[in-house]
PDB file of C-alpha atoms in Angstrom:
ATOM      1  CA  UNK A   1       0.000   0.000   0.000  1.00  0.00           C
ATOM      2  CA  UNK A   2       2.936   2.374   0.055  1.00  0.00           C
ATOM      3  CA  UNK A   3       4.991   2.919  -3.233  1.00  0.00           C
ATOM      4  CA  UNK A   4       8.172   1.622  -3.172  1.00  0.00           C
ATOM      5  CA  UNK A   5       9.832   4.888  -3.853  1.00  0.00           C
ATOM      6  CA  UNK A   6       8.637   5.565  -0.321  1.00  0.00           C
ATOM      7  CA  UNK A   7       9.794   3.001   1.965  1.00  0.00           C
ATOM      8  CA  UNK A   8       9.885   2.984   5.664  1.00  0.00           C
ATOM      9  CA  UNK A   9      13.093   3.869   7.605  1.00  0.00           C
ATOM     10  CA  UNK A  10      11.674   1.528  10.129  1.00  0.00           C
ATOM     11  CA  UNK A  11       9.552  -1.333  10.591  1.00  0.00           C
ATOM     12  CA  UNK A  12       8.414  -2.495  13.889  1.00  0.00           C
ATOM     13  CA  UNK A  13       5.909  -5.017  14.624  1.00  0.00           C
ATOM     14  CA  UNK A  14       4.246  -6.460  17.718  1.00  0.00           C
ATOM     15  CA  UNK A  15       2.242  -9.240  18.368  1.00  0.00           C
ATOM     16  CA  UNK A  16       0.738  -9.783  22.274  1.00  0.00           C
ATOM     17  CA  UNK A  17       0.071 -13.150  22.935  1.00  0.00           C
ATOM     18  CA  UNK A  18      -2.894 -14.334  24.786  1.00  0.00           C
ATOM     19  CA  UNK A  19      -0.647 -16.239  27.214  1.00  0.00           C
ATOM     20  CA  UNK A  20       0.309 -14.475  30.072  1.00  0.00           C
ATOM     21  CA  UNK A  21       3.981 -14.891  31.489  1.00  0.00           C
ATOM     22  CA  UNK A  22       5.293 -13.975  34.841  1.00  0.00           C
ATOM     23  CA  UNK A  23       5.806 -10.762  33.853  1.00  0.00           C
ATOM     24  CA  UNK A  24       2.796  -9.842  31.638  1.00  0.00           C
ATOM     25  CA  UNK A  25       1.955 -11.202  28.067  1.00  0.00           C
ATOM     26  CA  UNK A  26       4.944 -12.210  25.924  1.00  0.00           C
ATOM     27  CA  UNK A  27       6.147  -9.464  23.036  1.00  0.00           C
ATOM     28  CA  UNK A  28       7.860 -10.107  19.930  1.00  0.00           C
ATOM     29  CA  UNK A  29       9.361  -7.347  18.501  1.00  0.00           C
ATOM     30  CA  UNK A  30      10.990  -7.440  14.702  1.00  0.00           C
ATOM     31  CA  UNK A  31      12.711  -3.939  13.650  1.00  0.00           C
ATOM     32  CA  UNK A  32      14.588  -3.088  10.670  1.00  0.00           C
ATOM     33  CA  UNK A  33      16.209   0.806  10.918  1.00  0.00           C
ATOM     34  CA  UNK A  34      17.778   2.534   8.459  1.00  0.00           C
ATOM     35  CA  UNK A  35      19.757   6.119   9.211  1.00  0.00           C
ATOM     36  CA  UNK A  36      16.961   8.569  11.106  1.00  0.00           C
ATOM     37  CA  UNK A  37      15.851  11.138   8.740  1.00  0.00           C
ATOM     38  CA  UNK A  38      16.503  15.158   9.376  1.00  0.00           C
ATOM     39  CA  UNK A  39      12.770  15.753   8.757  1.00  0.00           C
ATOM     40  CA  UNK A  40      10.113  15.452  11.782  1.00  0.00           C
ATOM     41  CA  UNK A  41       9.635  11.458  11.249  1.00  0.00           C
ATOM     42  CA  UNK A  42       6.169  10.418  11.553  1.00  0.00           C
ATOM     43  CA  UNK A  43       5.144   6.959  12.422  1.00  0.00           C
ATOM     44  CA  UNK A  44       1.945   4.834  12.172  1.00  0.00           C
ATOM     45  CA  UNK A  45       0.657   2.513  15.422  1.00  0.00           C
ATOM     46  CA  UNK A  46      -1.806   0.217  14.105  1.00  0.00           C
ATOM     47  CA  UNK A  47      -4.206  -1.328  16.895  1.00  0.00           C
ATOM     48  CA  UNK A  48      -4.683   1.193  19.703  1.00  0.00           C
ATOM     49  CA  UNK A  49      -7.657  -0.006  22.352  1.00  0.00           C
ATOM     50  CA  UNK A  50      -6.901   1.766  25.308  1.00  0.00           C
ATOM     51  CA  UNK A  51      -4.619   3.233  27.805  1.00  0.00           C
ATOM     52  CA  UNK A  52      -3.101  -0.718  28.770  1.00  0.00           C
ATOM     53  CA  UNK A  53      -2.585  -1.354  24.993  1.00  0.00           C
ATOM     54  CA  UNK A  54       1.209  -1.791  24.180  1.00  0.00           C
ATOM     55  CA  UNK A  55       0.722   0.234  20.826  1.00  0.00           C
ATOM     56  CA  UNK A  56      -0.621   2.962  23.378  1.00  0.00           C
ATOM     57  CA  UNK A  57       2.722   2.885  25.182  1.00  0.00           C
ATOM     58  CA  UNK A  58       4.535   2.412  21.370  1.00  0.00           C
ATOM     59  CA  UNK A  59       2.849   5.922  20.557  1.00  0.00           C
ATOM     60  CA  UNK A  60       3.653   7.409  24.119  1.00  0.00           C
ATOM     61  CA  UNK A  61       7.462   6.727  23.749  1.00  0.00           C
ATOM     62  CA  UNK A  62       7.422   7.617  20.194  1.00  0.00           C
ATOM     63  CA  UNK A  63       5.907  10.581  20.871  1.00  0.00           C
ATOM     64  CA  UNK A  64       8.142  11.501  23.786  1.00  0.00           C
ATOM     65  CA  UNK A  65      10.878  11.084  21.458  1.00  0.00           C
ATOM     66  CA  UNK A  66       9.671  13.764  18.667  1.00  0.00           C
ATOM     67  CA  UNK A  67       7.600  11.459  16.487  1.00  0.00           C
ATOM     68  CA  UNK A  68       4.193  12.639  15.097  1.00  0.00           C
ATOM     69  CA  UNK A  69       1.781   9.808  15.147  1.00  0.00           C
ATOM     70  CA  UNK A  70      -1.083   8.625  13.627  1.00  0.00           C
ATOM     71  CA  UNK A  71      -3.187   6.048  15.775  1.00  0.00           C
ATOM     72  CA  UNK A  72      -5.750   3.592  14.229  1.00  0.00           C
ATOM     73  CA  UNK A  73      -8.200   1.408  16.202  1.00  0.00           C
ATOM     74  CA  UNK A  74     -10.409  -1.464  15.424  1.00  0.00           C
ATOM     75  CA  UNK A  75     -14.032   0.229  15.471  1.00  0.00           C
ATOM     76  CA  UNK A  76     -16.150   2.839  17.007  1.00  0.00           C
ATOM     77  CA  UNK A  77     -16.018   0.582  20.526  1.00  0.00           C
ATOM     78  CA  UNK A  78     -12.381   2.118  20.878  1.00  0.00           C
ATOM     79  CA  UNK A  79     -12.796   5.310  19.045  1.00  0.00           C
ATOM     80  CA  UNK A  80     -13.836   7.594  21.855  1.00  0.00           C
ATOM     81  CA  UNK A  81     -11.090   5.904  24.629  1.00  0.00           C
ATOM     82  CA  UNK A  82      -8.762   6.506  21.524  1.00  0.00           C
ATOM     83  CA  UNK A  83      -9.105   9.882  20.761  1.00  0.00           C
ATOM     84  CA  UNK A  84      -9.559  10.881  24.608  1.00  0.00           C
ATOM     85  CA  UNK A  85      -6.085   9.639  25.091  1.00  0.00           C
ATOM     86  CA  UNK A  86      -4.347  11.422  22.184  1.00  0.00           C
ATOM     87  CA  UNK A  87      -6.474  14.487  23.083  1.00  0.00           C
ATOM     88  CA  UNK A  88      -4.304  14.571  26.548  1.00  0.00           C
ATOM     89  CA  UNK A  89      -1.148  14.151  24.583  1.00  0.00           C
ATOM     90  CA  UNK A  90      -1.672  17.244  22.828  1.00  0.00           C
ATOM     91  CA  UNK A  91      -2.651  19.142  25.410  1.00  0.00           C
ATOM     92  CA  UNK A  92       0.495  17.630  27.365  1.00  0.00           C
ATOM     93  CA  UNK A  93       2.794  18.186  24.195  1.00  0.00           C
ATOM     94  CA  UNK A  94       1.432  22.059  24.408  1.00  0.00           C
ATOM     95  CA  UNK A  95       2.384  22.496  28.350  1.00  0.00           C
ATOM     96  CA  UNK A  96       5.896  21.556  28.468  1.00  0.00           C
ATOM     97  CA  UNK A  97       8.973  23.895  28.837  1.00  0.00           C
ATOM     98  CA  UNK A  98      10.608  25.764  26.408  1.00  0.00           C
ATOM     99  CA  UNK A  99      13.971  23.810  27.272  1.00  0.00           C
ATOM    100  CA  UNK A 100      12.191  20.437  26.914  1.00  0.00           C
ATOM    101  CA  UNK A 101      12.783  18.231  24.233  1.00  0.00           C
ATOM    102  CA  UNK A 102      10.453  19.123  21.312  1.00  0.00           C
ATOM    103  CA  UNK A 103       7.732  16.291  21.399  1.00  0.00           C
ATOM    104  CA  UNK A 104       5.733  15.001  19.132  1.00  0.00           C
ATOM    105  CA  UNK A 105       2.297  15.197  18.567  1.00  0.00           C
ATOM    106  CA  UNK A 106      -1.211  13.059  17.556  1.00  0.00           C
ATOM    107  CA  UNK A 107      -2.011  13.947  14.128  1.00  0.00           C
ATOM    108  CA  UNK A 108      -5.143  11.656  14.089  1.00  0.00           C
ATOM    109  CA  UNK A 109      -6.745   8.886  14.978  1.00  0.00           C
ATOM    110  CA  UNK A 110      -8.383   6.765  12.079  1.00  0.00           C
ATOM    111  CA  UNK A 111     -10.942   3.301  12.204  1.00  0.00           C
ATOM    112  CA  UNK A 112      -9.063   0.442  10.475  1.00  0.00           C
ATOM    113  CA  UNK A 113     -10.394  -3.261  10.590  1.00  0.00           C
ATOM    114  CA  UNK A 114      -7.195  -4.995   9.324  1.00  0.00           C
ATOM    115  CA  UNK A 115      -8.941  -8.165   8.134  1.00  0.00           C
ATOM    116  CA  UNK A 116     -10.949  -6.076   6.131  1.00  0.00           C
ATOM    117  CA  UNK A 117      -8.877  -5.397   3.185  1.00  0.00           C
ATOM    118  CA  UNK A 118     -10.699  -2.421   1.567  1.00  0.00           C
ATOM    119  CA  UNK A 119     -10.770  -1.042   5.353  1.00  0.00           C
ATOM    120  CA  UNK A 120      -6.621  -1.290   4.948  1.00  0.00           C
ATOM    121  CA  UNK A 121      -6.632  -0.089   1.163  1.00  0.00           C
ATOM    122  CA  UNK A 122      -9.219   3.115   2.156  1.00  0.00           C
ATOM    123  CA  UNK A 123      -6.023   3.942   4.923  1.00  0.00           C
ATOM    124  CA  UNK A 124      -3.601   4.459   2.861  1.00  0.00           C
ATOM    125  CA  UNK A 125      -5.039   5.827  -0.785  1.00  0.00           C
ATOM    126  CA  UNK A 126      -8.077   7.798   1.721  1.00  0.00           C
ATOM    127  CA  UNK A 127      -7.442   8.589   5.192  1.00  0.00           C
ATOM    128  CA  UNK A 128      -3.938   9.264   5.378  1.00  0.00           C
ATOM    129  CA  UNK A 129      -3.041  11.368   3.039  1.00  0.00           C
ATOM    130  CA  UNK A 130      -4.628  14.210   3.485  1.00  0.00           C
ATOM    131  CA  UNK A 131      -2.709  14.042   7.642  1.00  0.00           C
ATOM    132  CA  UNK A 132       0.458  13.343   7.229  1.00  0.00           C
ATOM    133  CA  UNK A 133       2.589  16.360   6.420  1.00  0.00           C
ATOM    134  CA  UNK A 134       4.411  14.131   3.781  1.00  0.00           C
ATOM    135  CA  UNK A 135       3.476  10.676   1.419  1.00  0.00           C
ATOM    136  CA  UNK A 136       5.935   9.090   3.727  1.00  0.00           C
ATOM    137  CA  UNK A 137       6.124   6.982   7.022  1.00  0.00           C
ATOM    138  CA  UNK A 138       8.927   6.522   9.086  1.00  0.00           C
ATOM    139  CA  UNK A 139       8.183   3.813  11.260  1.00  0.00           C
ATOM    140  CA  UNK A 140       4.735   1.570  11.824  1.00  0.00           C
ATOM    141  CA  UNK A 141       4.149  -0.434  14.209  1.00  0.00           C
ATOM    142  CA  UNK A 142       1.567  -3.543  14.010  1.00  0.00           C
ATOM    143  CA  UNK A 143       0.514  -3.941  17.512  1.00  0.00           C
ATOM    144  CA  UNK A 144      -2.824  -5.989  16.760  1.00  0.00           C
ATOM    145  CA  UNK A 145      -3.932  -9.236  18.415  1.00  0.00           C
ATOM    146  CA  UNK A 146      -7.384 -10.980  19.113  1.00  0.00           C
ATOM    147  CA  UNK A 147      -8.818 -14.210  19.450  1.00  0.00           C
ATOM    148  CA  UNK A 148     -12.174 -14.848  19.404  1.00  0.00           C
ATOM    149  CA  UNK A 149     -14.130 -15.071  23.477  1.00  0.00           C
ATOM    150  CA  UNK A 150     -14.255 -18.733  23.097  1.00  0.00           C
ATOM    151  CA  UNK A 151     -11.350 -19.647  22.045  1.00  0.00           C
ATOM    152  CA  UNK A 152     -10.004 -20.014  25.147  1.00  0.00           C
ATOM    153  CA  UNK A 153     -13.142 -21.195  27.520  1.00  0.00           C
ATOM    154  CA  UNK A 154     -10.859 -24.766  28.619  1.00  0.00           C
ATOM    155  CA  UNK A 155      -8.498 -22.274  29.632  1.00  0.00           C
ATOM    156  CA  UNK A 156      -5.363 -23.362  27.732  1.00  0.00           C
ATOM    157  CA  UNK A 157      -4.656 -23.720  24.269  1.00  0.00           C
ATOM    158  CA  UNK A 158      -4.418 -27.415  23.722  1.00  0.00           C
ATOM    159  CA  UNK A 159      -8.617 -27.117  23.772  1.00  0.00           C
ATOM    160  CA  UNK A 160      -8.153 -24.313  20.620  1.00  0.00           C
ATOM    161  CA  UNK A 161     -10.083 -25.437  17.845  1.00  0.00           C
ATOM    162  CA  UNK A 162      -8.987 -24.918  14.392  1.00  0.00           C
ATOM    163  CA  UNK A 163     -11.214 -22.450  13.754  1.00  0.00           C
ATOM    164  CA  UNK A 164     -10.107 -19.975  16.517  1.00  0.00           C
ATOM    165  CA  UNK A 165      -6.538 -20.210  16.084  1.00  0.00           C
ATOM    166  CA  UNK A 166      -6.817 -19.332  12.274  1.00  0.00           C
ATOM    167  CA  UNK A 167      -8.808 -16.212  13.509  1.00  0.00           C
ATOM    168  CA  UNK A 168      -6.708 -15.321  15.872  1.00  0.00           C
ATOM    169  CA  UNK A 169      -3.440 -15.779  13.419  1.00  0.00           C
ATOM    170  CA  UNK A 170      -5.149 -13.386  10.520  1.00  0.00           C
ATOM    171  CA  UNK A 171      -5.602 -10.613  12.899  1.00  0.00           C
ATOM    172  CA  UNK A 172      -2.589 -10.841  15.058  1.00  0.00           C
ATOM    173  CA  UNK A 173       0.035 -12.021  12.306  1.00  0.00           C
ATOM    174  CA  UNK A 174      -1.023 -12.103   8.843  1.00  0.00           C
ATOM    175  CA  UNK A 175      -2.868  -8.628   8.831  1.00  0.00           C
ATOM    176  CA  UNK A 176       0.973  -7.519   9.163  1.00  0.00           C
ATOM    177  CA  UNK A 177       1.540  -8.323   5.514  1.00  0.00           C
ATOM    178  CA  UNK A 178      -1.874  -6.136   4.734  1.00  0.00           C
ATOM    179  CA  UNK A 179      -0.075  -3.047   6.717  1.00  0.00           C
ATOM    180  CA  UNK A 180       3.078  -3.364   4.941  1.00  0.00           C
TER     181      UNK A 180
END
């Protein structure tokens, strides 16, 4: 969905497991960099929910570190949490000193369905555009994962049926490819 004469400097994705560890849910992060750019560098986090969602915390560091982000969510159930938290970044990004770092800033906060494919193609040829200060992205991350409520009723994943775990794999893992 993005030309190749516009490729991203960096490509991060995320995928949450439903299987809690000791310390929380188990991360995999993948990232290919390339030399930062001089211009303000803009990034894309794909599958905000809410204020516990790791691509919440993705946009909160990227943001503390001068990106400008665009957030997209998975319906109108997370819209409202969604833009209520970037609302309080830019007020916070407003408030800070004039010797802070200069932070970044929400530019929007867009519906995408990822296994909806038009939902993915209106994105990038609709939505974006006419946000992003440039037809480029600097970084994405793909911080999507769901299963559906029953797949995991027995309580561990040997009682997964087929089904589930194929659902669960095209949101959390193949909608990647759809992204990039």
């Amino acid at each position: 969905h993005i030309p190749q004469h516009q490729p991203f400097q960096w490509l991060i994705h995320l995928w949450a497991s439903k299987f809690p560890t000791k310390f929380g849910y188990q991360s995999l992060v993948m990232v290919s960099a390339a030399a930062v750019p001089r211009h303000r560098r803009v990034a894309l986090i794909v599958g905000v929910a809410n204020a516990r969602s790791i691509a919440w915390h993705c946009a909160s560091s990227l943001t503390d570190k001068g990106y400008d982000v665009v957030l997209t969510y998975m319906g109108e159930r997370f819209g409202k949490a969604v833009r209520d938290l970037a609302d309080r970044v830019n007020t916070a990004s407003g408030e800070r000193a004039v010797s802070a770092p200069t932070p970044g800033r929400i530019l929007g906060c867009l519906p995408c369905d990822v296994n909806d494919d038009d939902n993915v193609r209106r994105l990038f040829e609709e939505l974006l555009p006419p946000i992003i200060p440039r037809p480029r992205l600097d970084a994405v991350v793909h911080s999507v994962a769901h299963a559906p409520a029953d797949a995991m009723k027995g309580g561990t994943l040997l009682g997964t049926t087929a089904e589930a775990f194929s659902s669960a794999h095209a949101t959390s893992a193949h909608s990647l490819i759809a992204i990039a």
